[in-house]
């Protein structure tokens, strides 16, 4: 019966990967919230990175934004324009059997929120838009580095003059170009006037059809990703300024500042804050990562573009279009007996919560805990590695999580049969690992014979 219970626990953990939605700021009484969308196509990283930064690195101090940075999340993970077709051509009509049906309905519900008055959709397009033909890369058929509207003016309670606002945004972006050759231009698709059958199906036309302002910002796919995100953020900030919003951000809005923000280390916390994976130049694979057979496979990430995805009998971590590392699990029963442990780091005793990282200059020691064993991955000293002085030169670098050989896992296990008192049930993870394959009955039986996993801490040697 116990094995069957574990099977049931694992089965109910399987959900689809969906786009995330975050709010930043406080809604005003005049329904002036701005909706910002990224990742409509999975091969346009400038847009989805810029949108993600609006959640992770901006603090809206006046007004409110709603951000969905990863609309076609599965397409982003697979580096595809659209695994089920072009999502941006499904807003006029969509078959309920279309795999994107629920995604489109969710997006429409965000657009139709009464508080939303303006929608900004971030895209990356080939080449550089020019009103007249210059060459193959710069001509009216290209989309890159343009501010796009469907028409000059709409019947709306706010921001009805689309052309005027878009022109001012173009001027604002052009005042901060990294290179004069990246100049922005206004592109009016005249969607209804020209009966543009493709644009009539697009998100921005759906928005203006519902009497709300819509702008698309296009950055050129011929530019590096951080430059695309930089131009997107320049445009977004101007739209926010037009709407009267105010904000703070954690980085300088410059090409270098955006590059640093996009490429900072990623954190993934697994299974109710039991495990931290700190991805700083990570190894391409991580072996024997504890996975629970009696818990939901949930996780949290430091940004909305990172996902843990199942693939056959293992898992991988993806940051937007970028592969990070492959995880090979060891299935175990998990224990919730406690949430933190004592460390002595360079002579100083401190209490450390699970799923955190500590820095060590010289050495660390883990005091003995009754009915608990310590396993320092890469130390390989004994079955229980508590009460032992650990220094960097004693570690086997091939077991580090990073290529530099500085970051190591310290794992804690409740001894089988100890039956430590458990904490109350809690759920901290906000995302579910997609399509996790259920372990077979022999794996579950083996897990039932092993010590129970309590949690782990990362140690980073300086």
XYZ file of C-alpha atoms in Angstrom:
462
model
C 0.000 0.000 0.000
C 2.850 2.386 0.787
C 4.341 1.963 -2.691
C 0.913 2.612 -4.251
C 0.608 5.801 -2.202
C 3.965 6.985 -3.513
C 2.852 6.214 -7.066
C -0.282 8.302 -6.589
C 1.758 11.167 -5.152
C 3.923 11.212 -8.257
C 1.052 10.894 -10.738
C -0.807 13.948 -9.469
C 2.318 16.072 -9.980
C 2.120 16.167 -13.783
C 0.959 19.447 -15.358
C 1.604 21.323 -18.592
C 4.088 24.166 -18.927
C 2.097 27.421 -19.058
C 3.077 31.038 -19.465
C 3.497 33.036 -16.275
C 1.902 36.343 -15.320
C 3.332 38.810 -12.825
C 2.111 42.131 -11.456
C 4.327 45.025 -10.456
C 2.982 48.117 -8.739
C -0.464 49.176 -7.551
C -3.531 49.700 -9.705
C -4.821 53.257 -9.878
C -8.446 54.329 -9.742
C -8.475 55.450 -13.388
C -7.844 51.960 -14.860
C -4.398 52.852 -16.163
C -2.616 49.515 -15.878
C -0.199 48.660 -18.712
C -0.043 45.071 -20.007
C 3.321 44.012 -21.457
C 3.710 40.768 -23.394
C 6.827 38.882 -24.512
C 7.581 35.496 -26.020
C 4.713 35.394 -28.513
C 7.159 33.599 -30.777
C 9.707 31.284 -29.186
C 12.602 32.416 -31.380
C 12.470 36.094 -30.338
C 14.608 36.304 -27.187
C 15.027 40.075 -27.146
C 11.339 40.493 -26.407
C 10.977 37.828 -23.762
C 14.200 38.809 -21.947
C 13.109 42.444 -21.783
C 9.673 41.465 -20.457
C 11.202 39.169 -17.844
C 13.448 41.963 -16.540
C 10.373 44.121 -15.959
C 9.343 41.604 -13.298
C 12.697 40.671 -11.801
C 14.544 44.009 -11.844
C 11.957 46.794 -11.884
C 10.008 48.258 -8.991
C 6.986 50.236 -10.162
C 6.568 53.024 -7.607
C 3.574 54.714 -9.246
C 0.969 52.870 -11.278
C 0.946 49.213 -12.255
C 2.116 46.874 -14.981
C 1.031 43.315 -15.699
C 3.695 41.276 -17.496
C 3.452 37.923 -19.265
C 7.037 37.397 -20.486
C 6.825 33.864 -21.890
C 3.554 33.489 -23.779
C 4.680 30.597 -25.980
C 6.759 29.007 -23.220
C 7.072 25.587 -24.813
C 8.166 27.219 -28.081
C 10.755 29.248 -26.148
C 12.139 26.105 -24.522
C 12.304 24.357 -27.915
C 13.703 27.408 -29.737
C 10.792 27.267 -32.176
C 8.745 30.091 -33.638
C 5.655 28.138 -32.661
C 5.413 24.427 -31.904
C 1.701 24.535 -32.768
C 1.838 27.268 -35.394
C 2.170 31.038 -35.121
C 0.456 32.083 -31.886
C 0.137 35.649 -33.171
C -2.228 34.576 -35.939
C -4.884 33.034 -33.691
C -6.645 36.027 -32.123
C -9.417 36.483 -34.688
C -10.476 32.853 -34.665
C -9.174 29.643 -33.089
C -10.470 26.091 -33.034
C -11.146 24.839 -29.478
C -9.104 21.751 -30.385
C -6.038 23.853 -31.220
C -3.241 23.183 -28.664
C -2.942 26.971 -28.259
C -6.636 27.493 -27.484
C -6.291 27.842 -23.709
C -3.204 30.044 -24.115
C -5.066 32.433 -26.425
C -8.053 32.529 -24.058
C -5.765 33.390 -21.123
C -4.087 36.170 -23.126
C -7.453 37.598 -24.164
C -8.623 37.578 -20.550
C -5.575 39.657 -19.579
C -6.234 42.146 -22.384
C -9.892 42.471 -21.416
C -9.220 43.242 -17.752
C -11.062 46.532 -17.066
C -7.946 48.047 -15.463
C -5.802 47.545 -18.611
C -5.692 50.606 -20.845
C -2.587 49.939 -22.957
C -0.976 46.762 -24.318
C 2.656 46.534 -25.460
C 3.746 43.464 -27.406
C 7.496 42.849 -27.751
C 8.840 41.110 -30.868
C 12.126 40.519 -32.708
C 11.995 40.833 -36.510
C 14.471 40.322 -39.331
C 16.417 43.210 -40.804
C 15.623 46.873 -40.259
C 12.363 48.480 -41.283
C 12.706 51.437 -43.622
C 9.809 53.380 -45.215
C 11.547 53.169 -48.604
C 13.745 50.476 -50.129
C 17.468 50.832 -49.371
C 18.710 47.267 -49.702
C 17.723 43.687 -48.918
C 18.237 44.225 -45.210
C 16.600 47.653 -44.964
C 13.242 48.002 -46.696
C 9.465 48.329 -46.085
C 8.995 44.550 -45.800
C 11.363 44.224 -42.852
C 10.177 44.582 -39.257
C 13.268 45.024 -37.109
C 13.767 48.223 -35.079
C 10.337 49.672 -35.608
C 7.416 50.856 -33.508
C 4.313 49.223 -34.990
C 0.712 50.403 -34.902
C -2.365 49.113 -36.737
C -3.847 52.525 -37.431
C -3.341 56.216 -36.624
C -6.155 56.638 -34.118
C -8.722 54.514 -32.280
C -11.921 55.074 -30.353
C -10.622 54.638 -26.815
C -10.981 56.406 -23.482
C -7.189 56.678 -23.152
C -4.238 56.837 -25.566
C -6.444 57.058 -28.664
C -3.780 58.799 -30.779
C -1.561 55.793 -31.506
C 0.522 57.545 -34.148
C 1.462 60.458 -31.929
C 2.485 58.207 -29.028
C 4.442 55.828 -31.284
C 6.274 58.705 -32.982
C 7.322 60.091 -29.633
C 8.553 56.627 -28.617
C 10.605 56.347 -31.819
C 12.220 59.709 -31.044
C 12.964 58.600 -27.493
C 14.619 55.352 -28.609
C 16.627 57.114 -31.312
C 18.045 59.490 -28.711
C 19.826 56.543 -27.030
C 20.977 54.348 -29.918
C 24.047 52.180 -29.441
C 24.810 52.759 -33.131
C 23.214 55.255 -35.584
C 22.631 52.370 -38.006
C 20.081 50.955 -35.556
C 17.687 53.858 -36.098
C 14.018 53.215 -35.326
C 11.078 54.128 -37.581
C 7.315 54.143 -37.188
C 5.531 51.362 -39.069
C 1.773 51.709 -39.566
C 0.407 48.451 -40.974
C -2.976 50.092 -41.717
C -4.447 46.731 -40.874
C -8.125 47.465 -41.474
C -7.663 50.078 -44.205
C -5.590 47.678 -46.325
C -7.556 44.603 -45.222
C -4.289 42.950 -44.198
C -5.500 39.380 -43.728
C -2.504 38.395 -41.608
C -2.524 41.396 -39.284
C -6.296 41.094 -38.831
C -5.542 37.829 -36.989
C -2.898 39.362 -34.740
C -2.999 40.318 -31.066
C -2.675 44.079 -31.532
C -5.712 44.208 -33.810
C -7.714 42.257 -31.231
C -6.667 44.864 -28.656
C -7.716 47.920 -30.654
C -10.941 46.140 -31.658
C -11.737 46.211 -27.948
C -11.081 49.966 -27.701
C -7.697 49.736 -26.013
C -4.356 51.113 -27.163
C -1.908 48.615 -28.640
C 1.713 49.021 -29.647
C 4.204 46.440 -30.899
C 7.896 47.091 -30.495
C 10.176 45.243 -32.888
C 13.910 44.813 -32.338
C 16.126 43.481 -35.098
C 17.103 39.811 -35.105
C 20.330 40.961 -36.744
C 21.452 42.410 -33.401
C 22.766 40.570 -30.313
C 20.078 39.580 -27.822
C 21.121 42.101 -25.164
C 20.910 44.972 -27.666
C 17.437 43.871 -28.711
C 16.342 43.794 -25.065
C 17.942 47.208 -24.542
C 15.888 48.751 -27.350
C 12.731 47.060 -26.101
C 13.247 48.520 -22.631
C 13.929 51.989 -24.030
C 10.588 51.820 -25.840
C 8.695 50.329 -22.897
C 9.989 52.972 -20.517
C 8.765 55.697 -22.837
C 5.303 54.120 -23.008
C 5.249 53.873 -19.212
C 6.309 57.514 -18.937
C 3.528 58.479 -21.351
C 1.074 56.678 -19.057
C 2.374 58.523 -16.012
C 4.051 55.541 -14.359
C 7.202 55.834 -12.265
C 9.756 53.145 -11.445
C 13.150 52.091 -10.164
C 15.383 49.405 -11.677
C 18.361 47.458 -10.382
C 20.650 47.986 -13.395
C 21.753 50.825 -15.640
C 19.696 51.046 -18.823
C 22.619 50.725 -21.213
C 23.751 47.915 -23.520
C 26.282 46.743 -20.920
C 23.760 47.059 -18.086
C 21.186 44.946 -19.917
C 23.845 42.386 -20.859
C 24.780 41.983 -17.208
C 21.154 41.662 -16.111
C 20.370 39.005 -18.709
C 23.509 36.977 -18.046
C 23.588 36.939 -14.255
C 23.617 33.623 -12.384
C 20.335 31.703 -12.221
C 18.878 30.067 -9.147
C 16.504 27.108 -9.145
C 14.970 25.886 -5.893
C 13.495 22.399 -5.972
C 10.773 20.639 -3.993
C 9.536 23.031 -1.303
C 12.932 24.714 -0.850
C 14.879 21.499 -0.267
C 17.553 21.969 -2.942
C 19.247 24.970 -4.521
C 20.897 24.742 -7.930
C 23.003 27.863 -8.407
C 23.877 28.032 -12.088
C 27.164 29.882 -12.299
C 28.979 28.487 -15.363
C 27.221 25.195 -14.606
C 28.435 21.776 -15.648
C 26.416 20.332 -18.496
C 25.141 17.530 -16.295
C 24.397 17.027 -12.596
C 24.174 13.478 -11.291
C 22.252 11.913 -8.412
C 20.145 14.963 -7.603
C 17.572 13.852 -4.997
C 14.039 13.710 -6.408
C 11.060 12.897 -4.178
C 8.688 9.981 -4.575
C 6.386 11.327 -1.857
C 6.221 15.016 -2.838
C 5.012 17.181 -5.665
C 7.720 17.938 -8.228
C 7.590 21.699 -7.781
C 10.222 24.398 -8.094
C 10.934 28.122 -8.003
C 13.250 30.150 -10.230
C 14.981 33.523 -10.011
C 13.313 34.612 -13.258
C 10.261 33.655 -15.287
C 12.210 32.365 -18.295
C 13.791 29.435 -16.462
C 12.112 26.033 -16.431
C 12.846 22.488 -15.305
C 11.583 20.120 -17.983
C 11.317 16.339 -18.052
C 12.951 14.422 -20.891
C 12.731 10.626 -20.909
C 14.281 9.424 -17.623
C 16.057 12.669 -16.761
C 15.421 16.419 -16.656
C 17.020 19.589 -17.989
C 17.110 23.238 -16.976
C 16.483 25.808 -19.673
C 16.812 29.589 -19.450
C 14.824 30.993 -22.341
C 16.457 29.605 -25.477
C 19.593 28.650 -23.535
C 20.271 25.155 -22.239
C 21.789 25.221 -18.754
C 22.312 21.707 -17.420
C 20.927 18.181 -17.489
C 19.770 16.564 -14.246
C 19.977 12.841 -13.549
C 17.804 12.096 -10.506
C 18.090 9.725 -7.581
C 14.604 8.945 -6.290
C 14.197 9.046 -2.519
C 11.616 9.507 0.155
C 11.818 13.032 1.553
C 11.601 14.016 5.216
C 10.314 17.331 6.577
C 11.879 17.004 10.033
C 13.577 20.421 9.882
C 14.372 23.288 7.521
C 17.845 24.462 8.586
C 21.140 23.109 9.885
C 24.184 24.406 11.764
C 27.493 25.102 10.019
C 30.836 26.270 11.372
C 32.281 28.382 8.558
C 35.833 29.699 8.961
C 35.421 29.343 12.730
C 32.028 31.045 12.946
C 28.912 29.031 13.838
C 25.780 29.913 11.896
C 22.370 28.438 11.142
C 21.792 27.832 7.415
C 18.377 27.155 5.815
C 18.140 24.434 3.194
C 18.299 25.576 -0.449
C 20.748 28.379 0.287
C 24.397 29.056 -0.617
C 27.192 29.881 1.816
C 30.661 31.173 0.972
C 33.752 29.650 2.551
C 37.209 31.250 2.568
C 39.157 28.420 4.169
C 37.145 25.601 5.810
C 33.814 24.461 7.188
C 32.530 21.852 9.631
C 29.038 20.469 10.117
C 28.303 19.549 13.751
C 26.872 16.097 14.362
C 23.061 15.821 14.340
C 21.420 12.847 16.066
C 19.766 10.371 13.641
C 21.071 12.359 10.666
C 23.983 11.700 8.326
C 25.803 14.257 6.207
C 26.967 13.601 2.659
C 29.351 16.175 1.179
C 29.314 15.485 -2.558
C 32.910 15.407 -3.789
C 34.472 14.923 -0.345
C 34.245 11.109 -0.222
C 35.523 10.630 3.330
C 33.000 8.403 5.131
C 29.340 7.458 5.286
C 28.640 10.328 7.695
C 30.795 13.398 7.025
C 29.808 15.505 10.018
C 32.396 16.739 12.565
C 35.117 16.763 9.897
C 37.080 19.830 8.782
C 36.535 20.314 5.055
C 38.833 22.436 2.881
C 38.784 23.069 -0.853
C 41.918 21.030 -1.554
C 40.147 17.936 -0.198
C 37.312 18.227 -2.713
C 37.146 16.338 -6.026
C 36.433 19.002 -8.611
C 34.613 16.646 -10.981
C 31.732 16.640 -8.475
C 31.361 20.435 -8.385
C 28.226 22.012 -9.844
C 30.295 24.578 -11.733
C 33.127 24.313 -14.233
C 35.400 26.344 -11.924
C 35.202 23.626 -9.254
C 34.094 25.940 -6.443
C 30.463 25.023 -5.700
C 29.546 21.757 -3.943
C 26.417 20.134 -2.520
C 26.129 19.264 1.153
C 23.226 16.861 1.683
C 21.452 15.813 4.873
C 19.617 12.520 5.405
C 17.325 11.199 8.112
C 18.515 7.700 8.963
C 16.118 4.982 7.900
C 14.001 3.997 10.904
C 14.730 7.178 12.883
C 11.159 8.421 12.431
C 11.926 12.030 13.270
C 8.940 14.243 14.011
C 7.766 15.930 10.830
C 6.928 19.576 10.260
C 3.463 20.572 9.139
C 2.805 20.064 5.432
C 3.686 23.107 3.313
C 4.063 24.005 -0.343
C 6.598 26.613 -1.462
C 7.171 25.708 -5.095
C 5.212 27.777 -7.598
C 5.848 25.769 -10.759
C 5.438 22.120 -11.661
C 7.944 20.086 -13.668
C 6.333 19.274 -16.973
C 5.519 15.690 -18.026
C 7.647 13.952 -15.399
C 7.868 10.228 -16.063
C 6.701 8.091 -13.178
C 9.483 5.963 -11.643
C 8.980 2.214 -11.966
C 8.025 -0.023 -9.054
C 11.605 -1.232 -8.492
C 12.844 2.367 -8.180
C 10.143 3.056 -5.599
C 11.020 -0.048 -3.629
C 14.687 0.939 -3.624
C 13.782 4.445 -2.421
C 11.853 2.902 0.482
C 15.046 1.140 1.657
C 17.273 4.231 1.629
C 17.724 7.010 4.170
C 15.256 9.863 3.753
C 16.448 13.092 2.170
C 16.100 16.152 4.393
C 17.605 18.890 2.257
C 20.846 20.374 1.040
C 23.035 23.475 1.201
C 25.503 24.742 -1.385
C 29.040 25.599 -0.294
C 31.038 27.943 -2.538
C 34.769 28.216 -1.892
C 36.226 31.646 -2.554
